[in-house]
Amino acid sequence: MTLQAAKRILIVEDEILVALHLEDVLLEMGHHVVGPCSRIQSAIEVARTEDIDFAVLDINVAGTLSFSVVDILRQRSIPFVFASGYGNEGLTDGYRDETVLHKPFESRELGRAIARAFPAGPTVDLTS
Amino acid sequence: MARQPSAIVGIGASAGGIEALGHFFDAMPADSGCAFVVVLHLDPRRESEMAHILASRTTMPVAQVGDGMPIASDHVYVIAPDTELKIRDGRLHVSQPSEARGHRHPVDVLFRSLAADRRERAIAIVLSGTGSNGTEGLKEIRAEGGMSLVQTPETAKFDGMPRSAIAANMADHVLAPEQMPEIVLAYTRHGYAAASVEVEPASPDGEASFEQILELLRARSGHDFGSYKQSTQRRRIHRRMGLRNIGTLDKYVDELRGNPHEVQTLISDLMISVTGFFRDAEAWNALAELVVGPLVEERGSGASIRIWVPACSTGEEAYSMAMLVMDQAEAAGKRFDLKVFATDAQEDNLRRARDGLYPAAAMANFPPERLSRFFEKLDSSFQVNKELRDTVVIAQQNLLRDPPFSRLDIISCRNCLIYLQPEAQQRIVALCHFGLRQGGRLFLGNAETVGRHDDLFETVSKKWRIYRRVGPTRHDLIDYPSAHGLAEPRAATDDLSPQLVEPIAASVAETARRALLERYAPASVLIDRKGRVLYFHGTTRDYLEQPPGEPTRDLLTMVRDGLALKLRGAIREASNGNVSVTVNARIRQGRASRTVAMTVMPVSSASRDGGFLLVSFTPSPSASGKPQARAAAREDLAEASSGEQALQDELTSTRAELRNTIEHLETANEELKASNEEATSMNEELQSTNEELETSKEELQSFNEELNTVNNQLQHKIGELERATNDLSNLLSGSETATLFLDAKFRIEWFAPATRELFDLVTSDIGRPIAHFARKFADENLLSDAETVLKKLTTIETEVRSDAGRWYLRRMLPYRTRDNHIAGIVITFSDITARKRASDAADEARVFAEAIVETIRQPLLVLTGDLRVKSANQAFFDQFHVRPQETTGRLVHELGSGEWDIPKLRMLLDEVLSKGQPVIDFEVEHEFRDLGRRCMLVNARKLVRDGERDELLLLAIEDVTERKEGEIAIRLSEQRLTDLIDALPGAVYTTDAAGLITSYNPAAAELWGRDPELGSDEWCGSWRMYWPDGTPLPHDECPMAIALKENRPIRGAEAVAERSDGVRVPFLAYPTPLHNAWGGVIGAVNMLVDITERKRAEALAERLAAIVESSDDAIISKNLDGVIMSWNIGATRLFGYAPDEIVGQSIMMLIPPDRHDEEVDILSRVSRGEHIEHYETIRQRKDGSQVWVSLTVSPLKDARGKVFGASKIARDMTERRRADEHRQVLMGELNHRVKNTLAVIQSIASRTLSHASTIEEARDAFGSRLINLAKAHDILTRESWMGANLAEIVADTVKPHASSQDRFRIEGPDVHLAPSAALAIAMALHELATNAAKYGALSTEKGHATIGWEVSGAHVDRRLALHWTESGGPKVAPPTRAGFGSLMIQRVLAAELGGEVNVTYESSGVVCTISAPIPAGRDGSERRNDLAGS
């Protein structure tokens, strides 16, 4: 199985079980997980400071929308996807064109989203 | 000078003839050139109007015939009554009828005379009539070559005469009367009748045609007319051409070829003969006397008598003959076997002869006994009876062709020979000679003779042409006809080839004798004493030779040269000596000669003339051989003396002389023959003249007889006249009327006895002038009146008064004889005294009545029975502006401009007349010319006048126009009022002064709910009444009662009426008393106004207002300009404006500025009548805030449906909109939560599966975790996801693991947890419990777990500390690897709670300590944020 090169991926998710599951999936893919942040405040902190390659964000995190985090990611040109129970309707103007994974999603969907963000990057062969 | 007519048309008619004559003359042009003589059967006693009748049908002059009148062309002559009419020499001769009335045949008489006078220019017409008159006459017409026309029986009213003529085959044409003129004209213009010359063959072609016709007839019918006289034939053929209107012979030949019928007709025409019973009576008398009488006397009874009547035509003569013989035989008391052979060539004729049916005219002269003896009467005809018929044998035989009968006693061949050529005549005479027995008699017509054959017959009566047969039977004479006849075809065939027919077989003996004679007998001839050859036998040509010229029978001229001299001597010698003498003589033939021996031998004969001589020739034996010849020559020579030569020479010269003489004789003979021919034809003519004379004589006789009859009739009439005279004088004497006859000089001719009262007259005064007598009455005008009457031929009436005081009506009139001659005057005096008196009385009455009529002011009319105005009174003229002259005498319905032309009135007037019922007050309405429309009452009554036939009517007229108009106006106004009241919706009724109801209208009845009894119900018609407050109101206190009692009107008193059905009707009453002209109360009128609706409407309006006021919705009304008109409390509540602030203001005040367009749209829709339903929009409050409202806008319409505004209902929609938004959020949240939950489940599944060692384990673990999760959700749901009570969470989580009640100890205060925290705790506790059940305290029976919590601190610092402590279980050790349970407890729970979780594995069991902050005040007010944020 050919995997991409390991990335540092930020998880912003207030549902701990879901975050844990996401973490498992990403780890399984050979990536490093940053977070998961279950509060926007901590997520902003992490996004601003940590070394991150990619991010998976819930839109509504414990009652606060995660667009402020996204703004930071955009500034830093870090690719990301939303993972939301709302689907696209949850997005407000300015964010509608972003990729949204609809919960619950399959790990493959997430993998493809990451792969799209890094089209020609080096790959890691986990089997080797 | 009138022209000689081209033809005379004789017309015979009888019953129904006038009509036919009319048709005939209608079609006859007036310039035909013909003259018409009309004969009818007229009543001999009456003047005939025929001439007038016919004059109306033709423009030709019509005259009744007078004797000696010349006949002019284009004139019509009508027979006079009781005369016979004949035509002679172009003049009309009138004579008395010869026969008795009823036996006359004037038509026959006319036709006969016409035929004789005009021959082919005679045209006879038989028209309608009964009987057979005319038929006999037509025979003559046709025989003389004239034309006969007969009316078709179908067109004739009476077909007796036409049928009789047709039956007798006498009609050349059978036509309707109107078709006859055409034929008449064609005939008269044809050369036959017009030129009256015989058809002379103008060219050889013509001749050929004539021959052709005869040939054709021969070929077609077998009749050979070659032996008929050509003149007769030509005339008859020409007649046929005339009848057929054919111009040339050639065309006629063509016609004959194509028309077999014409052939038959021509043949019968050619054979025409006139016959009749006992024609030429005297000849018959002679025959009876000279022939039949002796014959009857001579023969014994039972002997046979054979008589032949050849050419018998239709049999009259044969029957005459039979009758004659039978009469004579009966007279002599004998009976004979009588056979009369009647033969004719024409089958037609024979058929009629067989029928034996003859018209009465045919036997006009018969004595009655003969008629009854031999005939039976059939209608107008007579038929031969059986006895007579049996004696007559009728057969077809052509005299010229067929063999004759033989051994006959009498042959009657009359008027047959005259039509034939002399040769044929001779042949027939010879034939008769042959047929008769020796001594039999031949009876010829009176123009006929036996001619040359005087040797065969001896004359018995030269005058009556009766001959007796003499001499032997001369076969030689009849050979030819026999052979010829046999050679001819019997029937009409075209085969003309000679046919050899076996001669009649002779007897064998005869045959033998003949053979012997031929073989041995020398050539011989039989001669009589005069030297005429009677019979040739053998070959006589060697000795005899016919000299040139006419054939001769003189033997001496026939013998060859050299024989005559010797023979003459021998004959003389033999005849004188009555011995046989034989001489020899030499026949010189050129230079040769031979000797002949001639023997003359007398032959005895039965005839009285004494004998014949037989001369036989034999060749002398010497002549056959030399020696004999020589010897004969020698003998000759010896005989020749010396003087012989001289004698010979002398003889020669004598002979030459003789020859000359003979030649002379022959020439003379020729001349004689010619003169004979002439004499014969002259004779013929004389004969026909004779016949005519005979006929005339007969007719004269019949005239005579008729005259006798007339005389008798006259005597009878005189008797009648006498009786009539007696009757008349009795009548006059018996009557009261004084009658006086005066002659032209006023001499008394006769007077009635009653006259004596006026004049003193006695019988002897007759003949004296009336002027000589004193009058017993005052009448000075008597004589002058008489003169006037005579002069002017008028009647004069006058009334005269007698000296005795009586009144007389004197009538004076001319005395007219029957022929309209004025022979004097008649004066009658009728006693009229009584009448006069009555009339005077009537006059008086009339004057009286007239005075009344004139005085009376009503218009009166007196009408006659035919409704003519007889008189009218002055009032009538005044009333109708008419003048008397334009009224009197006119029909009542024509009066004025026809205003009285009223069918109903006429009917009534007729009824008055017929039934005597008077008309009473009949109304007439009419537009009068000057008066305009008037209404009249007419009364009519019949004026009864006893015994008068003309009834009178009195008609009284009354002008009632004004009266009627007044009545109508009143009625109309009353009607209008009634109609008005009836039509009023308000209840109206009236009462009289006492309050009794007199009338009411339908609305009143409806209001009361009942129909009151007029005249008994008082005051008001209602059932029961109440005051408005409901207390009962007695009727006599009701407003009406008050108004009447107090005599004042009441305006609008309110009361309630109760109807019979219980319904109460509130009303207002307006009773008003009514007054008469003098102010007295006569009643009252009341009007009740039903105010139920008004009351109801008032109640409704109040209710509506309450509803509007109490409504929560804003209810606003506005007009179409958007101005607010009403405003309720709801509106004030919603928009903040008080009613007085906003009513009168624009609705725009409520509408936000950006929605002003909306209102414009609403207004326009509403003004179109649209209703706007639930329309949500925003409106503006008084404080400027906006509010969501739902609008309903309805148009307000006035009574006519016109929109004048809108009502607007506005409802506050704020709360509803909020709820809607909430629902939206919830839906989104639910979706989000479900998805999140699923993601959680995904995570649980993933963890459970990755940590389980077996599938079973994984399945159990996953299942129990899901159940746990679900239970936690149950709690949250129970709490509407607002969080959960910790105790509940704990209890529910551990329940599945608590096998007994005391396994768990749960202690702690009431703590409310957020949903996520509650879930996390529930899941963590589940893991702990599961682990305890597997490995910990709960895995043993005595182990148990304690779950306790406490809350410390307050407000923001409030914290929860929860402890899970197991005890009594096995000894536990920390797990070797971190499973889902530990992850759940340590990471998830910690993260969820934001606190610390600490798990220790004590020896007593697992202990888990959870410490987490739970800030206070989150229980209730935080709910919303909690929802939004989770």
Short mmCIF file of C-alpha atoms in Angstrom, two decimals, chain B residues 87 103 867 1117:
data_model
loop_
_atom_site.label_atom_id
_atom_site.label_comp_id
_atom_site.label_asym_id
_atom_site.label_seq_id
_atom_site.Cartn_x
_atom_site.Cartn_y
_atom_site.Cartn_z
CA ILE B 87 -134.33 19.26 -104.47
CA HIS B 103 -143.61 6.52 -90.86
CA LEU B 867 -132.04 45.09 -45.20
CA SER B 1117 -62.80 49.77 6.50
#
